[in-house]
Amino acid sequence: MSGGANGSGAIFHVAFDGEKWRDQDVYSFGPYGSGDGYQPDGRVAFTPSDALVGVTADGGGNTIDYYHQGGGTLYSIGSSYTILHSFCAKPACADGEYPGGPIAMDNQGDIFGTTEGGGNADEQSGEGVLFRMGADGKYKVLHVFCSLADCADGGSPVDGVTSAPSGVFFGATSYGGSHPTQGYAGGTVFMLKP
């Protein structure tokens, strides 16, 4: 989440040159407050065209998030760096805020992930979303967490999503659920079947 030319994180490549492993920066994220995102988070995934996709926890240029620096990005890097979605693009960050990796992909090239905040257009922020970025470039919120009474569906998902060989995706939330202990429930495991 740090390092690189600007101290905001970098994408790097490691290769064996016949004698030892060497790393090389492929892309350095911009400095704090830049529009290209900073603080990359979680594992990256390969697209069918061999580009890398990942998320940054902050940045992206939208100034309606809490810190007015952007709520993170979903990016792709192949021959060039491209922002696929800048979070907090909607009022109250209804499209999600602060994505966390890893992300996952299906066989059609659709990207799935979660954000730790955002999703609630009626409040300051929200408790996160499950999202899909279609291979057609269309972004969609699939689920807004804490949308059930007492957060029975969980809130603030952590560690993104992971895919099973069957094509189903799984993830976890840091709190919520249907078994409260001392007023709080300890989280949920959720499943998405696209």
PDB file of N, CA and C in Angstrom, residues 46-135:
ATOM      1  N   PHE A  46      -6.100 -11.323 -13.563  1.00  0.00           N
ATOM      2  CA  PHE A  46      -5.848 -11.181 -14.994  1.00  0.00           C
ATOM      3  C   PHE A  46      -7.155 -11.188 -15.764  1.00  0.00           C
ATOM      4  N   THR A  47      -7.276 -10.305 -16.739  1.00  0.00           N
ATOM      5  CA  THR A  47      -8.415 -10.310 -17.645  1.00  0.00           C
ATOM      6  C   THR A  47      -8.147 -11.323 -18.750  1.00  0.00           C
ATOM      7  N   PRO A  48      -9.169 -11.670 -19.549  1.00  0.00           N
ATOM      8  CA  PRO A  48      -8.936 -12.587 -20.668  1.00  0.00           C
ATOM      9  C   PRO A  48      -7.891 -12.070 -21.660  1.00  0.00           C
ATOM     10  N   SER A  49      -7.685 -10.747 -21.704  1.00  0.00           N
ATOM     11  CA  SER A  49      -6.684 -10.179 -22.617  1.00  0.00           C
ATOM     12  C   SER A  49      -5.329  -9.985 -21.935  1.00  0.00           C
ATOM     13  N   ASP A  50      -5.135 -10.599 -20.749  1.00  0.00           N
ATOM     14  CA  ASP A  50      -3.889 -10.557 -19.993  1.00  0.00           C
ATOM     15  C   ASP A  50      -3.545  -9.200 -19.394  1.00  0.00           C
ATOM     16  N   ALA A  51      -4.520  -8.315 -19.274  1.00  0.00           N
ATOM     17  CA  ALA A  51      -4.309  -7.097 -18.494  1.00  0.00           C
ATOM     18  C   ALA A  51      -4.521  -7.444 -17.027  1.00  0.00           C
ATOM     19  N   LEU A  52      -3.970  -6.632 -16.149  1.00  0.00           N
ATOM     20  CA  LEU A  52      -4.188  -6.799 -14.720  1.00  0.00           C
ATOM     21  C   LEU A  52      -5.304  -5.864 -14.278  1.00  0.00           C
ATOM     22  N   VAL A  53      -6.147  -6.315 -13.351  1.00  0.00           N
ATOM     23  CA  VAL A  53      -7.143  -5.442 -12.739  1.00  0.00           C
ATOM     24  C   VAL A  53      -6.980  -5.519 -11.231  1.00  0.00           C
ATOM     25  N   GLY A  54      -7.217  -4.395 -10.567  1.00  0.00           N
ATOM     26  CA  GLY A  54      -7.102  -4.331  -9.122  1.00  0.00           C
ATOM     27  C   GLY A  54      -7.805  -3.097  -8.597  1.00  0.00           C
ATOM     28  N   VAL A  55      -7.666  -2.853  -7.300  1.00  0.00           N
ATOM     29  CA  VAL A  55      -8.298  -1.700  -6.673  1.00  0.00           C
ATOM     30  C   VAL A  55      -7.288  -0.899  -5.873  1.00  0.00           C
ATOM     31  N   THR A  56      -7.573   0.385  -5.739  1.00  0.00           N
ATOM     32  CA  THR A  56      -6.855   1.225  -4.791  1.00  0.00           C
ATOM     33  C   THR A  56      -7.843   1.616  -3.698  1.00  0.00           C
ATOM     34  N   ALA A  57      -7.368   1.676  -2.476  1.00  0.00           N
ATOM     35  CA  ALA A  57      -8.247   1.963  -1.347  1.00  0.00           C
ATOM     36  C   ALA A  57      -8.678   3.422  -1.296  1.00  0.00           C
ATOM     37  N   ASP A  58      -7.897   4.304  -1.884  1.00  0.00           N
ATOM     38  CA  ASP A  58      -8.177   5.739  -1.836  1.00  0.00           C
ATOM     39  C   ASP A  58      -7.918   6.364  -3.202  1.00  0.00           C
ATOM     40  N   GLY A  59      -8.220   7.657  -3.283  1.00  0.00           N
ATOM     41  CA  GLY A  59      -7.958   8.415  -4.504  1.00  0.00           C
ATOM     42  C   GLY A  59      -9.035   8.225  -5.543  1.00  0.00           C
ATOM     43  N   GLY A  60      -8.738   8.669  -6.722  1.00  0.00           N
ATOM     44  CA  GLY A  60      -9.673   8.543  -7.824  1.00  0.00           C
ATOM     45  C   GLY A  60     -10.307   9.838  -8.269  1.00  0.00           C
ATOM     46  N   GLY A  61     -10.111  10.891  -7.493  1.00  0.00           N
ATOM     47  CA  GLY A  61     -10.520  12.203  -7.946  1.00  0.00           C
ATOM     48  C   GLY A  61     -11.893  12.684  -7.540  1.00  0.00           C
ATOM     49  N   ASN A  62     -12.813  11.793  -7.162  1.00  0.00           N
ATOM     50  CA  ASN A  62     -14.123  12.268  -6.728  1.00  0.00           C
ATOM     51  C   ASN A  62     -13.988  12.897  -5.348  1.00  0.00           C
ATOM     52  N   THR A  63     -14.494  14.100  -5.196  1.00  0.00           N
ATOM     53  CA  THR A  63     -14.252  14.844  -3.957  1.00  0.00           C
ATOM     54  C   THR A  63     -15.421  14.796  -2.986  1.00  0.00           C
ATOM     55  N   ILE A  64     -16.362  13.891  -3.173  1.00  0.00           N
ATOM     56  CA  ILE A  64     -17.514  13.853  -2.278  1.00  0.00           C
ATOM     57  C   ILE A  64     -17.342  12.831  -1.153  1.00  0.00           C
ATOM     58  N   ASP A  65     -16.216  12.128  -1.110  1.00  0.00           N
ATOM     59  CA  ASP A  65     -15.993  11.199  -0.013  1.00  0.00           C
ATOM     60  C   ASP A  65     -15.595  11.974   1.242  1.00  0.00           C
ATOM     61  N   TYR A  66     -15.457  11.261   2.343  1.00  0.00           N
ATOM     62  CA  TYR A  66     -15.202  11.875   3.645  1.00  0.00           C
ATOM     63  C   TYR A  66     -13.958  12.772   3.630  1.00  0.00           C
ATOM     64  N   TYR A  67     -12.884  12.308   3.014  1.00  0.00           N
ATOM     65  CA  TYR A  67     -11.627  13.077   3.009  1.00  0.00           C
ATOM     66  C   TYR A  67     -11.491  13.990   1.791  1.00  0.00           C
ATOM     67  N   HIS A  68     -12.471  13.983   0.923  1.00  0.00           N
ATOM     68  CA  HIS A  68     -12.471  14.820  -0.287  1.00  0.00           C
ATOM     69  C   HIS A  68     -11.281  14.519  -1.205  1.00  0.00           C
ATOM     70  N   GLN A  69     -10.872  13.255  -1.236  1.00  0.00           N
ATOM     71  CA  GLN A  69      -9.765  12.855  -2.101  1.00  0.00           C
ATOM     72  C   GLN A  69     -10.159  11.723  -3.045  1.00  0.00           C
ATOM     73  N   GLY A  70     -11.362  11.223  -2.908  1.00  0.00           N
ATOM     74  CA  GLY A  70     -11.796  10.102  -3.737  1.00  0.00           C
ATOM     75  C   GLY A  70     -11.927   8.849  -2.905  1.00  0.00           C
ATOM     76  N   GLY A  71     -12.885   8.022  -3.254  1.00  0.00           N
ATOM     77  CA  GLY A  71     -13.179   6.816  -2.499  1.00  0.00           C
ATOM     78  C   GLY A  71     -12.530   5.567  -3.029  1.00  0.00           C
ATOM     79  N   GLY A  72     -11.471   5.706  -3.827  1.00  0.00           N
ATOM     80  CA  GLY A  72     -10.770   4.555  -4.372  1.00  0.00           C
ATOM     81  C   GLY A  72     -11.092   4.330  -5.839  1.00  0.00           C
ATOM     82  N   THR A  73     -10.370   3.400  -6.442  1.00  0.00           N
ATOM     83  CA  THR A  73     -10.541   3.112  -7.868  1.00  0.00           C
ATOM     84  C   THR A  73     -10.535   1.618  -8.137  1.00  0.00           C
ATOM     85  N   LEU A  74     -11.141   1.256  -9.236  1.00  0.00           N
ATOM     86  CA  LEU A  74     -10.980  -0.047  -9.867  1.00  0.00           C
ATOM     87  C   LEU A  74     -10.191   0.254 -11.131  1.00  0.00           C
ATOM     88  N   TYR A  75      -9.034  -0.377 -11.288  1.00  0.00           N
ATOM     89  CA  TYR A  75      -8.160  -0.022 -12.410  1.00  0.00           C
ATOM     90  C   TYR A  75      -7.775  -1.249 -13.230  1.00  0.00           C
ATOM     91  N   SER A  76      -7.283  -0.968 -14.411  1.00  0.00           N
ATOM     92  CA  SER A  76      -6.737  -1.986 -15.296  1.00  0.00           C
ATOM     93  C   SER A  76      -5.394  -1.487 -15.807  1.00  0.00           C
ATOM     94  N   ILE A  77      -4.463  -2.405 -15.938  1.00  0.00           N
ATOM     95  CA  ILE A  77      -3.186  -2.027 -16.540  1.00  0.00           C
ATOM     96  C   ILE A  77      -2.751  -3.122 -17.505  1.00  0.00           C
ATOM     97  N   GLY A  78      -2.620  -2.717 -18.757  1.00  0.00           N
ATOM     98  CA  GLY A  78      -2.126  -3.575 -19.821  1.00  0.00           C
ATOM     99  C   GLY A  78      -1.004  -2.801 -20.493  1.00  0.00           C
ATOM    100  N   SER A  79      -1.271  -2.329 -21.689  1.00  0.00           N
ATOM    101  CA  SER A  79      -0.292  -1.464 -22.345  1.00  0.00           C
ATOM    102  C   SER A  79      -0.285  -0.076 -21.727  1.00  0.00           C
ATOM    103  N   SER A  80      -1.370   0.268 -21.013  1.00  0.00           N
ATOM    104  CA  SER A  80      -1.439   1.554 -20.305  1.00  0.00           C
ATOM    105  C   SER A  80      -2.320   1.396 -19.065  1.00  0.00           C
ATOM    106  N   TYR A  81      -2.270   2.387 -18.190  1.00  0.00           N
ATOM    107  CA  TYR A  81      -3.058   2.389 -16.958  1.00  0.00           C
ATOM    108  C   TYR A  81      -4.405   3.047 -17.234  1.00  0.00           C
ATOM    109  N   THR A  82      -5.500   2.370 -16.841  1.00  0.00           N
ATOM    110  CA  THR A  82      -6.840   2.885 -17.077  1.00  0.00           C
ATOM    111  C   THR A  82      -7.678   2.743 -15.815  1.00  0.00           C
ATOM    112  N   ILE A  83      -8.389   3.785 -15.440  1.00  0.00           N
ATOM    113  CA  ILE A  83      -9.336   3.689 -14.336  1.00  0.00           C
ATOM    114  C   ILE A  83     -10.665   3.208 -14.912  1.00  0.00           C
ATOM    115  N   LEU A  84     -11.126   2.065 -14.406  1.00  0.00           N
ATOM    116  CA  LEU A  84     -12.402   1.507 -14.853  1.00  0.00           C
ATOM    117  C   LEU A  84     -13.573   2.128 -14.104  1.00  0.00           C
ATOM    118  N   HIS A  85     -13.354   2.462 -12.820  1.00  0.00           N
ATOM    119  CA  HIS A  85     -14.392   3.123 -12.027  1.00  0.00           C
ATOM    120  C   HIS A  85     -13.732   3.880 -10.886  1.00  0.00           C
ATOM    121  N   SER A  86     -14.110   5.128 -10.696  1.00  0.00           N
ATOM    122  CA  SER A  86     -13.715   5.916  -9.532  1.00  0.00           C
ATOM    123  C   SER A  86     -14.878   5.905  -8.556  1.00  0.00           C
ATOM    124  N   PHE A  87     -14.658   5.361  -7.371  1.00  0.00           N
ATOM    125  CA  PHE A  87     -15.727   5.234  -6.386  1.00  0.00           C
ATOM    126  C   PHE A  87     -16.087   6.593  -5.803  1.00  0.00           C
ATOM    127  N   CYS A  88     -17.225   6.643  -5.168  1.00  0.00           N
ATOM    128  CA  CYS A  88     -17.822   7.894  -4.664  1.00  0.00           C
ATOM    129  C   CYS A  88     -18.203   8.811  -5.807  1.00  0.00           C
ATOM    130  N   ALA A  89     -18.644   8.221  -6.910  1.00  0.00           N
ATOM    131  CA  ALA A  89     -19.096   9.014  -8.049  1.00  0.00           C
ATOM    132  C   ALA A  89     -20.527   9.478  -7.865  1.00  0.00           C
ATOM    133  N   LYS A  90     -21.241   8.910  -6.902  1.00  0.00           N
ATOM    134  CA  LYS A  90     -22.636   9.266  -6.649  1.00  0.00           C
ATOM    135  C   LYS A  90     -22.760   9.924  -5.283  1.00  0.00           C
ATOM    136  N   PRO A  91     -23.789  10.734  -5.071  1.00  0.00           N
ATOM    137  CA  PRO A  91     -23.991  11.369  -3.759  1.00  0.00           C
ATOM    138  C   PRO A  91     -23.978  10.344  -2.631  1.00  0.00           C
ATOM    139  N   ALA A  92     -23.347  10.725  -1.506  1.00  0.00           N
ATOM    140  CA  ALA A  92     -23.198   9.867  -0.319  1.00  0.00           C
ATOM    141  C   ALA A  92     -22.476   8.561  -0.651  1.00  0.00           C
ATOM    142  N   CYS A  93     -21.725   8.562  -1.730  1.00  0.00           N
ATOM    143  CA  CYS A  93     -20.954   7.376  -2.147  1.00  0.00           C
ATOM    144  C   CYS A  93     -21.851   6.154  -2.318  1.00  0.00           C
ATOM    145  N   ALA A  94     -23.011   6.351  -2.931  1.00  0.00           N
ATOM    146  CA  ALA A  94     -23.969   5.262  -3.121  1.00  0.00           C
ATOM    147  C   ALA A  94     -23.408   4.132  -3.975  1.00  0.00           C
ATOM    148  N   ASP A  95     -22.375   4.403  -4.771  1.00  0.00           N
ATOM    149  CA  ASP A  95     -21.746   3.373  -5.593  1.00  0.00           C
ATOM    150  C   ASP A  95     -20.635   2.645  -4.854  1.00  0.00           C
ATOM    151  N   GLY A  96     -20.428   2.954  -3.572  1.00  0.00           N
ATOM    152  CA  GLY A  96     -19.385   2.311  -2.780  1.00  0.00           C
ATOM    153  C   GLY A  96     -18.230   3.248  -2.513  1.00  0.00           C
ATOM    154  N   GLU A  97     -17.496   2.923  -1.457  1.00  0.00           N
ATOM    155  CA  GLU A  97     -16.370   3.753  -1.022  1.00  0.00           C
ATOM    156  C   GLU A  97     -15.325   2.850  -0.384  1.00  0.00           C
ATOM    157  N   TYR A  98     -14.066   3.063  -0.726  1.00  0.00           N
ATOM    158  CA  TYR A  98     -12.922   2.331  -0.176  1.00  0.00           C
ATOM    159  C   TYR A  98     -12.967   0.838  -0.512  1.00  0.00           C
ATOM    160  N   PRO A  99     -12.765   0.490  -1.785  1.00  0.00           N
ATOM    161  CA  PRO A  99     -12.744  -0.923  -2.158  1.00  0.00           C
ATOM    162  C   PRO A  99     -11.543  -1.630  -1.541  1.00  0.00           C
ATOM    163  N   GLY A 100     -11.723  -2.913  -1.293  1.00  0.00           N
ATOM    164  CA  GLY A 100     -10.633  -3.744  -0.782  1.00  0.00           C
ATOM    165  C   GLY A 100     -10.532  -5.000  -1.613  1.00  0.00           C
ATOM    166  N   GLY A 101      -9.323  -5.435  -1.828  1.00  0.00           N
ATOM    167  CA  GLY A 101      -9.118  -6.628  -2.629  1.00  0.00           C
ATOM    168  C   GLY A 101      -9.097  -7.862  -1.766  1.00  0.00           C
ATOM    169  N   PRO A 102      -9.072  -9.032  -2.368  1.00  0.00           N
ATOM    170  CA  PRO A 102      -8.926  -9.215  -3.804  1.00  0.00           C
ATOM    171  C   PRO A 102     -10.255  -9.070  -4.554  1.00  0.00           C
ATOM    172  N   ILE A 103     -10.121  -8.907  -5.839  1.00  0.00           N
ATOM    173  CA  ILE A 103     -11.280  -8.937  -6.719  1.00  0.00           C
ATOM    174  C   ILE A 103     -11.286 -10.287  -7.420  1.00  0.00           C
ATOM    175  N   ALA A 104     -12.380 -10.617  -8.060  1.00  0.00           N
ATOM    176  CA  ALA A 104     -12.477 -11.890  -8.773  1.00  0.00           C
ATOM    177  C   ALA A 104     -13.142 -11.647 -10.116  1.00  0.00           C
ATOM    178  N   MET A 105     -12.913 -12.571 -11.032  1.00  0.00           N
ATOM    179  CA  MET A 105     -13.490 -12.464 -12.374  1.00  0.00           C
ATOM    180  C   MET A 105     -14.214 -13.750 -12.720  1.00  0.00           C
ATOM    181  N   ASP A 106     -15.258 -13.621 -13.546  1.00  0.00           N
ATOM    182  CA  ASP A 106     -15.918 -14.817 -14.053  1.00  0.00           C
ATOM    183  C   ASP A 106     -15.418 -15.112 -15.463  1.00  0.00           C
ATOM    184  N   ASN A 107     -15.947 -16.168 -16.058  1.00  0.00           N
ATOM    185  CA  ASN A 107     -15.483 -16.591 -17.390  1.00  0.00           C
ATOM    186  C   ASN A 107     -15.844 -15.611 -18.494  1.00  0.00           C
ATOM    187  N   GLN A 108     -16.800 -14.720 -18.241  1.00  0.00           N
ATOM    188  CA  GLN A 108     -17.197 -13.721 -19.244  1.00  0.00           C
ATOM    189  C   GLN A 108     -16.348 -12.448 -19.151  1.00  0.00           C
ATOM    190  N   GLY A 109     -15.463 -12.366 -18.151  1.00  0.00           N
ATOM    191  CA  GLY A 109     -14.645 -11.174 -17.981  1.00  0.00           C
ATOM    192  C   GLY A 109     -15.268 -10.126 -17.082  1.00  0.00           C
ATOM    193  N   ASP A 110     -16.382 -10.461 -16.407  1.00  0.00           N
ATOM    194  CA  ASP A 110     -16.973  -9.545 -15.435  1.00  0.00           C
ATOM    195  C   ASP A 110     -16.129  -9.554 -14.163  1.00  0.00           C
ATOM    196  N   ILE A 111     -15.974  -8.388 -13.542  1.00  0.00           N
ATOM    197  CA  ILE A 111     -15.160  -8.218 -12.346  1.00  0.00           C
ATOM    198  C   ILE A 111     -16.097  -8.046 -11.153  1.00  0.00           C
ATOM    199  N   PHE A 112     -15.798  -8.729 -10.044  1.00  0.00           N
ATOM    200  CA  PHE A 112     -16.599  -8.647  -8.826  1.00  0.00           C
ATOM    201  C   PHE A 112     -15.713  -8.213  -7.663  1.00  0.00           C
ATOM    202  N   GLY A 113     -16.269  -7.380  -6.787  1.00  0.00           N
ATOM    203  CA  GLY A 113     -15.521  -6.939  -5.622  1.00  0.00           C
ATOM    204  C   GLY A 113     -16.421  -6.306  -4.590  1.00  0.00           C
ATOM    205  N   THR A 114     -15.819  -5.836  -3.512  1.00  0.00           N
ATOM    206  CA  THR A 114     -16.562  -5.203  -2.424  1.00  0.00           C
ATOM    207  C   THR A 114     -15.896  -3.890  -2.029  1.00  0.00           C
ATOM    208  N   THR A 115     -16.682  -3.045  -1.381  1.00  0.00           N
ATOM    209  CA  THR A 115     -16.152  -1.836  -0.759  1.00  0.00           C
ATOM    210  C   THR A 115     -16.476  -1.899   0.726  1.00  0.00           C
ATOM    211  N   GLU A 116     -15.632  -1.278   1.538  1.00  0.00           N
ATOM    212  CA  GLU A 116     -15.842  -1.300   2.984  1.00  0.00           C
ATOM    213  C   GLU A 116     -16.880  -0.275   3.432  1.00  0.00           C
ATOM    214  N   GLY A 117     -17.127   0.728   2.641  1.00  0.00           N
ATOM    215  CA  GLY A 117     -18.097   1.757   2.982  1.00  0.00           C
ATOM    216  C   GLY A 117     -18.930   2.121   1.779  1.00  0.00           C
ATOM    217  N   GLY A 118     -19.796   3.095   1.978  1.00  0.00           N
ATOM    218  CA  GLY A 118     -20.647   3.569   0.894  1.00  0.00           C
ATOM    219  C   GLY A 118     -21.853   2.678   0.689  1.00  0.00           C
ATOM    220  N   GLY A 119     -22.667   3.071  -0.272  1.00  0.00           N
ATOM    221  CA  GLY A 119     -23.822   2.281  -0.648  1.00  0.00           C
ATOM    222  C   GLY A 119     -25.154   2.803  -0.164  1.00  0.00           C
ATOM    223  N   ASN A 120     -25.143   3.691   0.801  1.00  0.00           N
ATOM    224  CA  ASN A 120     -26.396   4.170   1.361  1.00  0.00           C
ATOM    225  C   ASN A 120     -26.615   5.618   0.955  1.00  0.00           C
ATOM    226  N   ALA A 121     -27.504   5.855   0.016  1.00  0.00           N
ATOM    227  CA  ALA A 121     -27.737   7.208  -0.489  1.00  0.00           C
ATOM    228  C   ALA A 121     -28.461   8.090   0.517  1.00  0.00           C
ATOM    229  N   ASP A 122     -29.022   7.487   1.575  1.00  0.00           N
ATOM    230  CA  ASP A 122     -29.783   8.267   2.550  1.00  0.00           C
ATOM    231  C   ASP A 122     -28.936   8.760   3.724  1.00  0.00           C
ATOM    232  N   GLU A 123     -27.706   8.306   3.840  1.00  0.00           N
ATOM    233  CA  GLU A 123     -26.856   8.686   4.961  1.00  0.00           C
ATOM    234  C   GLU A 123     -25.529   9.223   4.450  1.00  0.00           C
ATOM    235  N   GLN A 124     -24.650   9.528   5.400  1.00  0.00           N
ATOM    236  CA  GLN A 124     -23.331  10.058   5.045  1.00  0.00           C
ATOM    237  C   GLN A 124     -22.550   9.081   4.176  1.00  0.00           C
ATOM    238  N   SER A 125     -22.609   7.800   4.486  1.00  0.00           N
ATOM    239  CA  SER A 125     -21.845   6.849   3.706  1.00  0.00           C
ATOM    240  C   SER A 125     -22.597   5.542   3.567  1.00  0.00           C
ATOM    241  N   GLY A 126     -22.412   4.621   4.469  1.00  0.00           N
ATOM    242  CA  GLY A 126     -23.019   3.303   4.363  1.00  0.00           C
ATOM    243  C   GLY A 126     -22.031   2.249   4.795  1.00  0.00           C
ATOM    244  N   GLU A 127     -22.436   1.008   4.694  1.00  0.00           N
ATOM    245  CA  GLU A 127     -21.633  -0.100   5.213  1.00  0.00           C
ATOM    246  C   GLU A 127     -21.059  -0.991   4.126  1.00  0.00           C
ATOM    247  N   GLY A 128     -20.964  -0.476   2.910  1.00  0.00           N
ATOM    248  CA  GLY A 128     -20.296  -1.207   1.853  1.00  0.00           C
ATOM    249  C   GLY A 128     -21.233  -1.801   0.818  1.00  0.00           C
ATOM    250  N   VAL A 129     -20.655  -2.173  -0.305  1.00  0.00           N
ATOM    251  CA  VAL A 129     -21.410  -2.772  -1.403  1.00  0.00           C
ATOM    252  C   VAL A 129     -20.656  -3.952  -1.994  1.00  0.00           C
ATOM    253  N   LEU A 130     -21.400  -4.811  -2.648  1.00  0.00           N
ATOM    254  CA  LEU A 130     -20.869  -5.845  -3.524  1.00  0.00           C
ATOM    255  C   LEU A 130     -21.129  -5.344  -4.931  1.00  0.00           C
ATOM    256  N   PHE A 131     -20.086  -5.267  -5.769  1.00  0.00           N
ATOM    257  CA  PHE A 131     -20.251  -4.674  -7.096  1.00  0.00           C
ATOM    258  C   PHE A 131     -19.797  -5.603  -8.202  1.00  0.00           C
ATOM    259  N   ARG A 132     -20.264  -5.274  -9.404  1.00  0.00           N
ATOM    260  CA  ARG A 132     -19.814  -5.942 -10.625  1.00  0.00           C
ATOM    261  C   ARG A 132     -19.479  -4.880 -11.653  1.00  0.00           C
ATOM    262  N   MET A 133     -18.333  -5.018 -12.280  1.00  0.00           N
ATOM    263  CA  MET A 133     -17.990  -4.226 -13.454  1.00  0.00           C
ATOM    264  C   MET A 133     -18.054  -5.192 -14.624  1.00  0.00           C
ATOM    265  N   GLY A 134     -19.059  -5.003 -15.473  1.00  0.00           N
ATOM    266  CA  GLY A 134     -19.255  -5.914 -16.589  1.00  0.00           C
ATOM    267  C   GLY A 134     -18.159  -5.790 -17.634  1.00  0.00           C
ATOM    268  N   ALA A 135     -17.986  -6.840 -18.379  1.00  0.00           N
ATOM    269  CA  ALA A 135     -17.030  -6.808 -19.482  1.00  0.00           C
ATOM    270  C   ALA A 135     -17.403  -5.731 -20.490  1.00  0.00           C
TER     271      ALA A 135
END
